[in-house]
Short mmCIF file of C-alpha atoms in Angstrom, two decimals:
data_model
loop_
_atom_site.label_atom_id
_atom_site.label_comp_id
_atom_site.label_asym_id
_atom_site.label_seq_id
_atom_site.Cartn_x
_atom_site.Cartn_y
_atom_site.Cartn_z
CA MET C 393 0.00 0.00 0.00
CA LYS C 394 2.91 2.33 0.76
CA LYS C 395 4.15 1.94 -2.81
CA LEU C 396 0.68 2.82 -4.12
CA ILE C 397 0.58 5.99 -2.00
CA ASP C 398 4.08 6.95 -3.13
CA GLU C 399 3.08 6.51 -6.76
CA LEU C 400 -0.03 8.63 -6.23
CA GLN C 401 2.07 11.41 -4.71
CA GLN C 402 4.60 11.19 -7.52
CA ALA C 403 1.83 11.37 -10.12
CA ALA C 404 0.43 14.50 -8.46
CA VAL C 405 3.83 16.18 -8.58
CA GLN C 406 4.39 15.19 -12.19
CA ARG C 407 1.09 16.78 -13.20
CA GLU C 408 2.47 20.13 -12.10
CA THR C 409 4.63 20.40 -15.22
CA ARG C 410 5.23 23.11 -17.80
CA ARG C 411 2.92 21.21 -20.13
CA HIS C 412 0.18 21.32 -17.49
CA PHE C 413 0.80 25.04 -16.84
CA LEU C 414 0.70 25.92 -20.53
CA HIS C 415 -2.43 23.87 -21.07
CA THR C 416 -4.46 25.18 -18.12
CA CYS C 417 -3.00 28.49 -16.96
CA SER C 418 -1.77 30.38 -20.00
CA THR C 419 -3.55 32.69 -22.41
CA GLY C 420 -3.55 29.93 -25.01
CA LEU C 421 -0.42 30.96 -26.87
CA GLY C 422 1.63 28.45 -24.90
CA ALA C 423 -0.77 25.65 -25.77
CA MET C 424 -0.57 26.58 -29.44
CA ALA C 425 3.21 26.39 -29.30
CA LEU C 426 2.98 23.12 -27.43
CA GLY C 427 0.76 21.72 -30.16
CA SER C 428 3.44 22.29 -32.77
CA VAL C 429 5.94 20.45 -30.58
CA LEU C 430 3.59 17.55 -29.96
CA ALA C 431 2.92 17.24 -33.68
CA SER C 432 6.59 16.39 -34.22
CA CYS C 433 6.28 13.65 -31.59
CA ASP C 434 3.32 12.00 -33.31
CA PHE C 435 0.85 12.87 -30.53
CA LEU C 436 -1.49 14.52 -33.00
CA GLY C 437 -1.54 11.88 -35.68
CA LYS C 438 0.41 11.01 -38.81
CA SER C 439 -0.05 12.34 -42.31
CA ASP C 440 2.10 12.81 -45.34
CA GLU C 441 2.73 16.15 -47.01
CA LYS C 442 -0.52 15.82 -48.97
CA GLY C 443 -2.51 15.15 -45.83
CA SER C 444 -3.27 11.50 -46.54
CA SER C 445 -2.77 8.74 -44.02
CA VAL C 446 0.65 7.14 -44.11
CA THR C 447 -0.16 4.18 -41.88
CA SER C 448 -3.21 2.22 -40.94
CA ALA C 449 -2.19 2.30 -37.29
CA GLN C 450 -4.23 4.84 -35.33
CA PRO C 451 -2.07 7.45 -33.59
CA LEU C 452 -1.80 7.07 -29.85
CA GLY C 453 -3.67 9.80 -28.05
CA ASN C 454 -6.52 9.88 -30.59
CA ASP C 455 -7.64 6.31 -30.04
CA ASP C 456 -9.56 4.87 -27.11
CA ARG C 457 -8.54 1.33 -28.01
CA SER C 458 -5.57 -0.48 -26.54
CA PRO C 459 -2.36 0.63 -28.30
CA THR C 460 -1.82 -3.01 -29.27
CA ALA C 461 -5.33 -3.59 -30.62
CA VAL C 462 -5.52 -5.37 -33.98
CA ARG C 463 -5.27 -2.94 -36.90
CA PRO C 464 -5.76 -3.62 -40.59
CA ALA C 465 -2.74 -3.54 -42.86
CA GLN C 466 -2.55 -1.02 -45.70
CA PHE C 467 -3.39 -3.79 -48.18
CA PRO C 468 -4.04 -7.53 -47.92
CA GLY C 469 -0.77 -9.22 -46.93
CA LYS C 470 0.09 -12.87 -47.44
CA ALA C 471 1.73 -13.09 -43.99
CA LYS C 472 -0.01 -12.46 -40.68
CA ARG C 473 2.97 -13.08 -38.43
CA VAL C 474 6.76 -13.50 -38.50
CA ILE C 475 9.28 -15.85 -36.91
CA TYR C 476 12.72 -14.34 -37.41
CA ILE C 477 15.63 -16.68 -36.60
CA HIS C 478 18.87 -14.75 -36.22
CA MET C 479 22.13 -16.70 -35.96
CA ALA C 480 24.18 -14.11 -34.06
CA GLY C 481 27.78 -13.98 -35.26
CA SER C 482 26.88 -14.95 -38.83
CA PRO C 483 27.19 -18.48 -40.22
CA SER C 484 29.41 -19.07 -43.25
CA GLN C 485 27.33 -19.21 -46.41
CA LEU C 486 30.27 -20.95 -48.13
CA GLU C 487 29.90 -23.98 -45.84
CA LEU C 488 26.11 -24.13 -45.93
CA PHE C 489 24.31 -22.80 -49.03
CA ASP C 490 26.56 -21.05 -51.54
CA TYR C 491 28.30 -23.90 -53.35
CA LYS C 492 31.60 -22.78 -54.92
CA PRO C 493 33.60 -25.68 -56.40
CA GLU C 494 35.95 -23.17 -58.05
CA LEU C 495 36.97 -21.90 -54.63
CA ALA C 496 38.31 -25.35 -53.75
CA LYS C 497 40.88 -25.01 -56.57
CA TYR C 498 42.41 -21.98 -54.87
CA ASN C 499 42.60 -23.57 -51.43
CA GLY C 500 45.90 -22.69 -49.70
CA LYS C 501 47.00 -20.17 -52.34
CA ASP C 502 47.71 -16.51 -51.62
CA CYS C 503 44.65 -14.29 -51.94
CA PRO C 504 44.79 -12.21 -55.17
CA GLN C 505 45.65 -8.59 -54.45
CA GLU C 506 42.57 -7.27 -56.24
CA LEU C 507 40.41 -8.82 -53.52
CA LEU C 508 42.31 -6.88 -50.85
CA THR C 509 43.02 -3.46 -52.34
CA GLY C 510 40.77 -0.79 -50.86
CA LYS C 511 38.93 -3.30 -48.67
CA LYS C 512 38.38 -3.15 -44.93
CA PHE C 513 38.23 -6.30 -42.87
CA ALA C 514 37.52 -6.79 -39.20
CA PHE C 515 40.73 -8.79 -38.60
CA ILE C 516 42.52 -9.81 -41.81
CA ARG C 517 45.85 -8.10 -42.34
CA GLY C 518 48.50 -8.71 -44.97
CA VAL C 519 47.91 -11.43 -47.55
CA PRO C 520 45.73 -14.32 -46.33
CA LYS C 521 45.38 -17.75 -47.90
CA MET C 522 42.29 -18.76 -49.84
CA LEU C 523 40.14 -21.38 -48.14
CA GLY C 524 37.99 -23.88 -49.99
CA PRO C 525 34.51 -24.99 -48.80
CA GLN C 526 34.58 -27.46 -45.93
CA GLY C 527 31.08 -28.87 -46.36
CA LYS C 528 30.11 -31.53 -48.89
CA PHE C 529 27.41 -30.15 -51.15
CA ALA C 530 24.64 -31.88 -53.06
CA GLN C 531 21.38 -30.86 -54.70
CA HIS C 532 18.13 -31.64 -52.89
CA GLY C 533 14.40 -31.63 -53.48
CA GLN C 534 12.58 -30.96 -56.71
CA SER C 535 14.09 -27.49 -56.72
CA GLY C 536 17.64 -28.89 -56.81
CA ALA C 537 18.83 -26.48 -54.11
CA TRP C 538 22.47 -26.83 -53.08
CA VAL C 539 22.83 -27.51 -49.33
CA SER C 540 25.84 -28.99 -47.55
CA ASP C 541 26.01 -31.99 -45.26
CA TYR C 542 26.22 -29.59 -42.32
CA LEU C 543 22.40 -29.32 -42.52
CA PRO C 544 21.02 -32.81 -43.25
CA HIS C 545 17.55 -32.11 -41.84
CA LEU C 546 17.07 -28.82 -43.69
CA GLN C 547 17.97 -30.62 -46.92
CA GLY C 548 14.54 -32.25 -46.74
CA MET C 549 12.73 -28.90 -46.51
CA VAL C 550 14.38 -26.96 -49.35
CA ASP C 551 11.24 -27.08 -51.49
CA GLU C 552 9.56 -24.79 -48.93
CA ILE C 553 12.36 -22.22 -49.00
CA THR C 554 13.42 -19.16 -51.00
CA PHE C 555 17.18 -18.56 -50.79
CA LEU C 556 18.53 -15.02 -51.17
CA LYS C 557 22.13 -15.74 -52.17
CA ALA C 558 23.41 -12.25 -52.99
CA MET C 559 22.59 -10.40 -49.79
CA HIS C 560 24.87 -7.50 -48.90
CA THR C 561 25.17 -5.01 -46.06
CA ASP C 562 27.03 -1.82 -45.13
CA GLN C 563 28.49 -2.97 -41.81
CA PHE C 564 31.23 -5.52 -41.07
CA ASN C 565 31.23 -5.43 -37.26
CA HIS C 566 28.67 -7.39 -35.30
CA ALA C 567 26.84 -4.76 -33.24
CA PRO C 568 26.26 -2.18 -36.00
CA ALA C 569 25.47 -4.93 -38.53
CA GLN C 570 22.88 -6.45 -36.18
CA LEU C 571 21.37 -3.03 -35.57
CA LEU C 572 21.19 -2.37 -39.31
CA MET C 573 19.56 -5.74 -39.93
CA HIS C 574 16.91 -5.35 -37.23
CA THR C 575 16.38 -1.59 -36.89
CA GLY C 576 17.38 -0.26 -40.31
CA ALA C 577 20.21 1.87 -38.87
CA ALA C 578 23.68 1.07 -37.58
CA ARG C 579 23.29 3.40 -34.60
CA LEU C 580 21.28 3.06 -31.44
CA GLY C 581 17.87 4.62 -31.05
CA ARG C 582 15.76 3.23 -33.90
CA PRO C 583 12.79 0.88 -33.41
CA SER C 584 13.32 -2.78 -34.21
CA MET C 585 11.51 -4.55 -37.03
CA GLY C 586 9.28 -6.40 -34.58
CA SER C 587 8.32 -3.09 -32.97
CA TRP C 588 7.37 -1.62 -36.36
CA VAL C 589 5.26 -4.69 -37.13
CA THR C 590 3.35 -4.64 -33.84
CA TYR C 591 2.94 -0.87 -34.15
CA GLY C 592 1.37 -1.36 -37.57
CA LEU C 593 -0.71 -4.46 -36.97
CA GLY C 594 -1.25 -4.79 -33.23
CA THR C 595 -1.57 -8.23 -31.69
CA GLU C 596 -4.21 -10.93 -31.99
CA ASN C 597 -3.94 -12.05 -28.36
CA ASP C 598 -4.62 -9.47 -25.64
CA ASN C 599 -3.12 -11.79 -23.03
CA LEU C 600 0.33 -12.06 -24.62
CA PRO C 601 2.81 -9.48 -25.86
CA GLY C 602 2.66 -8.87 -29.59
CA TYR C 603 6.44 -9.19 -29.86
CA ILE C 604 8.33 -11.91 -27.95
CA VAL C 605 12.07 -12.62 -27.96
CA LEU C 606 13.76 -15.93 -27.10
CA ALA C 607 17.55 -16.08 -26.81
CA SER C 608 19.89 -19.08 -26.67
CA GLY C 609 23.60 -19.79 -26.95
CA GLY C 610 24.56 -18.44 -23.54
CA LYS C 611 24.95 -14.78 -24.49
CA GLN C 612 22.92 -11.85 -25.77
CA PRO C 613 23.52 -10.48 -29.30
CA ASP C 614 26.49 -8.12 -29.60
CA ALA C 615 24.14 -5.18 -30.13
CA GLY C 616 22.35 -6.03 -26.89
CA LYS C 617 18.66 -5.63 -26.28
CA SER C 618 18.48 -2.66 -28.64
CA VAL C 619 17.88 -5.12 -31.47
CA TRP C 620 14.42 -5.74 -30.04
CA GLY C 621 13.89 -2.28 -28.53
CA SER C 622 11.13 0.14 -29.52
CA GLY C 623 13.42 3.16 -30.05
CA PHE C 624 11.29 6.28 -30.38
CA LEU C 625 8.06 4.29 -30.74
CA PRO C 626 5.98 3.96 -27.56
CA SER C 627 7.59 1.33 -25.34
CA VAL C 628 4.51 -0.90 -25.48
CA TYR C 629 5.85 -2.06 -28.86
CA GLN C 630 9.25 -3.26 -27.66
CA GLY C 631 10.10 -6.95 -27.64
CA VAL C 632 9.47 -8.86 -24.42
CA GLN C 633 12.26 -11.33 -23.70
CA CYS C 634 11.01 -14.57 -22.19
CA ARG C 635 13.27 -17.01 -20.40
CA THR C 636 13.10 -20.72 -21.18
CA GLU C 637 14.05 -21.82 -17.66
CA GLY C 638 12.42 -20.75 -14.42
CA ASP C 639 9.70 -18.09 -14.59
CA PRO C 640 9.31 -17.11 -18.27
CA VAL C 641 9.27 -13.45 -17.23
CA LEU C 642 10.89 -12.21 -14.03
CA TYR C 643 8.39 -11.46 -11.25
CA VAL C 644 5.50 -12.88 -13.28
CA SER C 645 4.42 -14.78 -10.15
CA ASN C 646 2.72 -13.01 -7.25
CA PRO C 647 4.95 -12.45 -4.22
CA ASP C 648 4.22 -14.32 -1.00
CA GLY C 649 1.13 -12.98 0.71
CA MET C 650 -0.26 -11.38 -2.45
CA SER C 651 -3.43 -13.00 -3.80
CA ARG C 652 -4.56 -12.63 -7.40
CA ASP C 653 -7.57 -10.57 -6.33
CA MET C 654 -5.34 -8.25 -4.33
CA ARG C 655 -3.01 -7.85 -7.31
CA LYS C 656 -6.01 -7.05 -9.55
CA ASN C 657 -7.24 -4.38 -7.15
CA THR C 658 -3.78 -2.85 -7.05
CA ILE C 659 -3.54 -2.76 -10.85
CA ASP C 660 -6.99 -1.18 -11.10
CA ALA C 661 -6.00 1.55 -8.64
CA ILE C 662 -2.75 2.28 -10.47
CA SER C 663 -4.57 2.37 -13.82
CA GLU C 664 -7.10 4.86 -12.44
CA ILE C 665 -4.28 7.16 -11.33
CA ASN C 666 -2.58 6.85 -14.70
CA GLN C 667 -5.85 7.53 -16.53
CA GLN C 668 -6.35 10.73 -14.54
CA GLN C 669 -2.86 11.82 -15.47
CA TYR C 670 -3.48 11.02 -19.13
CA ASN C 671 -6.69 13.04 -19.10
CA ASP C 672 -4.65 16.01 -17.90
CA VAL C 673 -1.60 15.86 -20.18
CA LYS C 674 -2.50 13.52 -23.08
CA ASP C 675 0.95 11.92 -23.06
CA PRO C 676 0.67 8.62 -25.03
CA GLU C 677 3.35 7.02 -22.86
CA ILE C 678 0.77 7.03 -20.07
CA LEU C 679 -1.50 4.86 -22.22
CA THR C 680 1.50 2.59 -22.73
CA ARG C 681 2.00 2.41 -18.96
CA ILE C 682 -1.67 1.50 -18.41
CA ALA C 683 -1.55 -1.15 -21.13
CA GLN C 684 1.64 -2.67 -19.76
CA TYR C 685 0.34 -2.91 -16.20
CA GLU C 686 -2.81 -4.61 -17.42
CA LEU C 687 -0.93 -6.89 -19.83
CA ALA C 688 1.49 -7.90 -17.07
CA PHE C 689 -1.48 -8.98 -14.96
CA ARG C 690 -2.97 -11.06 -17.79
CA MET C 691 0.45 -12.52 -18.59
CA GLN C 692 0.55 -14.15 -15.16
CA MET C 693 -1.82 -16.77 -16.53
CA SER C 694 -1.13 -16.76 -20.27
CA VAL C 695 2.68 -16.74 -20.43
CA PRO C 696 3.33 -19.77 -18.18
CA ASP C 697 0.76 -21.72 -20.20
CA ALA C 698 2.28 -20.73 -23.55
CA MET C 699 5.83 -21.48 -22.40
CA ASP C 700 5.06 -24.86 -20.81
CA ILE C 701 5.94 -27.56 -23.34
CA LYS C 702 5.47 -30.51 -21.00
CA GLY C 703 1.99 -31.00 -22.43
CA GLU C 704 3.39 -31.51 -25.93
CA PRO C 705 3.21 -35.14 -27.10
CA GLN C 706 6.46 -37.08 -27.10
CA TYR C 707 6.50 -37.40 -30.89
CA MET C 708 6.51 -33.61 -31.14
CA LEU C 709 9.39 -33.29 -28.67
CA ASP C 710 11.25 -35.92 -30.68
CA LEU C 711 10.56 -34.07 -33.93
CA TYR C 712 12.29 -30.95 -32.60
CA GLY C 713 14.89 -32.85 -30.58
CA VAL C 714 13.81 -31.14 -27.35
CA ASP C 715 14.58 -32.06 -23.76
CA PRO C 716 11.57 -30.57 -21.93
CA ASN C 717 13.66 -29.99 -18.82
CA LYS C 718 16.37 -27.89 -20.47
CA GLY C 719 16.49 -24.56 -22.24
CA SER C 720 17.90 -24.74 -25.77
CA PHE C 721 17.58 -23.36 -29.27
CA ALA C 722 15.44 -26.40 -30.16
CA ARG C 723 13.09 -25.61 -27.29
CA ASN C 724 12.83 -22.02 -28.52
CA CYS C 725 11.83 -23.22 -31.99
CA LEU C 726 9.01 -25.26 -30.48
CA LEU C 727 8.00 -22.29 -28.34
CA ALA C 728 7.95 -20.10 -31.45
CA ARG C 729 5.30 -22.36 -32.97
CA ARG C 730 3.28 -22.30 -29.73
CA LEU C 731 3.45 -18.51 -29.60
CA VAL C 732 2.39 -17.79 -33.18
CA GLU C 733 -0.35 -20.39 -32.73
CA ARG C 734 -1.63 -18.22 -29.89
CA GLY C 735 -1.62 -15.02 -31.92
CA VAL C 736 1.78 -13.48 -31.14
CA ARG C 737 2.59 -11.23 -34.09
CA PHE C 738 6.40 -11.31 -34.14
CA VAL C 739 8.66 -13.95 -32.56
CA GLN C 740 12.39 -13.32 -32.62
CA LEU C 741 14.88 -16.14 -31.96
CA PHE C 742 18.49 -15.14 -31.29
CA ASP C 743 21.08 -17.90 -31.10
CA TRP C 744 24.59 -16.77 -30.14
CA GLY C 745 27.81 -18.53 -31.20
CA TRP C 746 28.00 -18.41 -35.02
CA ASP C 747 31.15 -16.28 -35.30
CA SER C 748 33.59 -18.58 -37.16
CA HIS C 749 37.00 -16.89 -36.94
CA GLY C 750 39.13 -19.98 -36.33
CA THR C 751 40.73 -18.74 -33.12
CA ASP C 752 39.84 -22.00 -31.32
CA THR C 753 37.80 -25.15 -31.85
CA SER C 754 34.50 -23.43 -31.03
CA THR C 755 35.00 -20.89 -33.85
CA ALA C 756 36.52 -23.27 -36.43
CA ILE C 757 34.32 -23.70 -39.50
CA ASP C 758 35.01 -27.44 -39.65
CA LEU C 759 34.40 -27.93 -35.89
CA GLY C 760 32.51 -25.19 -34.07
CA LEU C 761 30.29 -24.28 -37.02
CA HIS C 762 29.53 -27.96 -37.53
CA ASP C 763 28.52 -28.25 -33.87
CA LYS C 764 26.22 -25.21 -34.08
CA CYS C 765 24.54 -26.73 -37.12
CA ARG C 766 24.02 -30.02 -35.26
CA GLN C 767 22.40 -28.09 -32.41
CA SER C 768 19.99 -26.17 -34.64
CA ASP C 769 19.39 -28.04 -37.91
CA GLN C 770 16.81 -30.53 -36.70
CA ALA C 771 14.80 -27.91 -34.83
CA VAL C 772 14.64 -25.43 -37.74
CA ALA C 773 13.53 -28.16 -40.15
CA ALA C 774 10.99 -29.37 -37.59
CA LEU C 775 9.60 -25.84 -37.19
CA LEU C 776 8.93 -25.59 -40.93
CA GLN C 777 7.40 -29.06 -41.01
CA ASP C 778 5.27 -28.40 -37.92
CA LEU C 779 3.96 -25.07 -39.22
CA LYS C 780 3.15 -26.65 -42.56
CA GLN C 781 1.21 -29.59 -41.16
CA ARG C 782 -0.83 -27.25 -38.94
CA GLY C 783 -1.69 -24.97 -41.86
CA LEU C 784 0.27 -22.10 -40.34
CA LEU C 785 3.13 -21.85 -42.82
CA ASP C 786 1.01 -20.26 -45.53
CA ASP C 787 0.53 -17.10 -43.46
CA THR C 788 3.59 -17.28 -41.18
CA LEU C 789 6.79 -15.85 -42.62
CA VAL C 790 9.96 -17.58 -41.37
CA VAL C 791 13.26 -15.74 -41.90
CA TRP C 792 16.71 -17.24 -41.19
CA GLY C 793 20.13 -15.59 -41.40
CA GLY C 794 22.98 -13.68 -39.77
CA GLU C 795 24.10 -10.07 -39.95
CA PHE C 796 26.69 -10.51 -42.73
CA GLY C 797 28.70 -13.22 -44.50
CA ARG C 798 32.16 -14.79 -44.30
CA THR C 799 35.19 -14.28 -46.54
CA PRO C 800 36.40 -16.87 -49.10
CA MET C 801 39.90 -16.48 -47.65
CA GLN C 802 41.12 -17.89 -44.36
CA GLU C 803 41.37 -15.36 -41.59
CA ASN C 804 44.78 -14.26 -40.44
CA ARG C 805 45.78 -11.75 -37.79
CA ASP C 806 48.86 -9.56 -37.97
CA GLY C 807 49.87 -11.56 -41.03
CA GLN C 808 49.87 -14.84 -39.08
CA THR C 809 47.55 -17.73 -40.01
CA LEU C 810 45.31 -18.78 -37.14
CA PRO C 811 45.59 -22.32 -35.71
CA PHE C 812 42.12 -23.36 -36.90
CA MET C 813 40.20 -22.82 -40.11
CA GLY C 814 38.08 -19.70 -39.96
CA ARG C 815 36.71 -16.87 -42.08
CA ASP C 816 36.54 -13.13 -41.39
CA HIS C 817 33.43 -10.94 -41.58
CA HIS C 818 32.27 -10.16 -45.10
CA LEU C 819 29.68 -7.57 -46.12
CA ASP C 820 29.59 -8.08 -49.91
CA ALA C 821 27.90 -11.49 -50.08
CA PHE C 822 25.89 -13.74 -47.77
CA THR C 823 22.76 -15.89 -47.75
CA VAL C 824 19.43 -15.38 -46.02
CA TRP C 825 16.48 -17.68 -46.55
CA MET C 826 12.73 -17.20 -46.13
CA ALA C 827 9.81 -19.63 -46.10
CA GLY C 828 6.01 -19.44 -46.00
CA GLY C 829 4.07 -16.20 -45.70
CA GLY C 830 3.82 -15.41 -49.40
CA VAL C 831 7.29 -16.21 -50.76
CA LYS C 832 7.93 -18.73 -53.52
CA ARG C 833 8.58 -22.33 -52.59
CA GLY C 834 11.77 -24.05 -53.75
CA PHE C 835 13.30 -20.92 -55.24
CA SER C 836 16.78 -19.40 -55.34
CA PHE C 837 17.34 -15.71 -56.06
CA GLY C 838 20.68 -14.04 -56.63
CA GLU C 839 24.15 -15.27 -57.51
CA THR C 840 27.68 -14.61 -56.34
CA ASP C 841 30.90 -14.91 -58.35
CA ASP C 842 32.90 -18.14 -58.67
CA ILE C 843 34.51 -17.77 -55.25
CA GLY C 844 31.57 -16.22 -53.40
CA TYR C 845 33.18 -12.81 -52.94
CA TYR C 846 30.77 -10.46 -54.73
CA GLY C 847 27.13 -10.64 -55.68
CA VAL C 848 26.95 -10.61 -59.47
CA LYS C 849 23.21 -11.02 -60.07
CA ASP C 850 20.04 -9.95 -58.26
CA GLN C 851 21.70 -8.42 -55.22
CA VAL C 852 19.52 -7.74 -52.18
CA HIS C 853 20.43 -5.13 -49.59
CA VAL C 854 19.36 -5.33 -45.95
CA HIS C 855 16.84 -2.53 -46.54
CA ASP C 856 15.39 -4.50 -49.48
CA LEU C 857 14.87 -7.48 -47.18
CA GLN C 858 13.09 -5.27 -44.66
CA ALA C 859 10.91 -3.70 -47.36
CA THR C 860 9.95 -7.18 -48.58
CA ILE C 861 9.04 -8.44 -45.11
CA LEU C 862 6.78 -5.43 -44.56
CA HIS C 863 5.23 -5.89 -48.02
CA LEU C 864 4.40 -9.50 -47.22
CA LEU C 865 2.63 -8.27 -44.07
CA GLY C 866 0.59 -5.76 -46.09
CA PHE C 867 2.60 -2.54 -45.74
CA ASN C 868 4.21 -0.14 -48.14
CA HIS C 869 7.52 0.32 -46.34
CA GLU C 870 7.65 3.96 -47.42
CA LYS C 871 4.32 4.71 -45.72
CA LEU C 872 4.63 2.81 -42.45
CA THR C 873 6.11 5.84 -40.68
CA TYR C 874 6.31 7.58 -37.33
CA GLN C 875 6.75 11.30 -36.92
CA PHE C 876 9.78 12.01 -34.74
CA GLN C 877 12.04 15.05 -34.36
CA GLY C 878 10.31 16.86 -37.19
CA ARG C 879 10.27 14.23 -39.90
CA PRO C 880 8.65 10.87 -40.66
CA PHE C 881 10.92 7.92 -39.87
CA ARG C 882 10.55 4.41 -41.25
CA LEU C 883 12.27 1.03 -40.86
CA THR C 884 14.03 1.25 -44.23
CA ASP C 885 15.30 4.81 -43.64
CA VAL C 886 15.45 6.39 -47.13
CA ALA C 887 16.19 3.22 -49.11
CA GLY C 888 14.84 -0.24 -49.82
CA LYS C 889 12.80 -1.85 -52.56
CA VAL C 890 10.54 -4.89 -52.49
CA VAL C 891 12.16 -8.00 -53.99
CA LYS C 892 9.20 -8.82 -56.19
CA PRO C 893 10.65 -11.88 -58.02
CA ILE C 894 10.50 -13.93 -54.79
CA LEU C 895 6.81 -13.22 -54.13
CA ALA C 896 4.45 -16.12 -54.67
#
């Protein structure tokens, strides 16, 4: 009760702000000036320079609905939800999907100077040796897609997949590259893709967050939690990270001595205080605060149920390769299916440990990379199979990839070859694949040169990938915007084009 009284007192003090003074005590000129400021913060709605709506999402502050209420897309989209699987550190496309037999002929030879001149690498210095592919490749499925023996389970699902083999990015260090991939900018402060999607579409389940994050591999992504943050969007749209061991969300359980009815009464009282404050100042973050308190209360029942896989039949656990008593990437894949099945709009899986430099066995492309593939391959293939047999794959978009690619030369440092086989970061060519949700089945788009160094046909930039994902969800990426600091911002910044040849 003391905390409730303290919050009431704090709310009363906060109402005595300059905004409150200008709104209630001035001649009106202050309020007019305030209105121009609020317009730049999106409190007064969103419109383009011609006055037409630039997003279907209703502006906070002009809408009595929950800020996460379901909203229609700008046009009918093939996908209703997204599962984005990010392999943090970036797997080598040359060992998995981009088959380059010519590269094997150069194995152990000095890298040609034209591949080094004017280039920046994260670690390579001097003249490195070329390194041939370590996986054994073969064609699979009716599509004849090339996949290596590192991914034996995924080989059986290639006819559901579109491969983007000439991806490229602007960043060759992990944190900025991850930020660019997920927020559209290499610097902190922009909303993540999942935040944009839930801002535009809302969520189909009022009892679960619209955007849930599951991490594995023992560490967070290099860019930290900013890759699922809401940036300048209201914080109700940020990703909610759930744990796969213990309570799914910290403090989701009531403390000792607190009954559910008592918790509900407390939440109602806090919401009433917040509503009074909102009525005074019209700050949309107050609506966010109300929604989050109420969602947290509902999550006490819904989240433990969604995250409890012990009720799954044994054959389903076997399909994914899951130990129900341990957290793992495989468990997260199964949870992803359970979450989208329950109406979660955007599920983000981060798996750390895919940085294959060759400094030790865990980062060697013939050892550590192989181990990471063994830990994830069965579960990813099972997720696609499971979604398909439940009829969910048609309108669930699955995306898999890292933040950049790996070089066709072996990494060296200070001119010295490392003790294990590894590859440095590479921004000019890598592979991302997509499945379901309106993309073609059994299709490959884009080509790299004979050694996998440059994209030579149908290149796709990170912003193009983002534009395509939004298009599949029913949004023109140029018109899903948010007014901030005097201009409309969007996920794709000032670039990006939809990759139309991959659309089904």
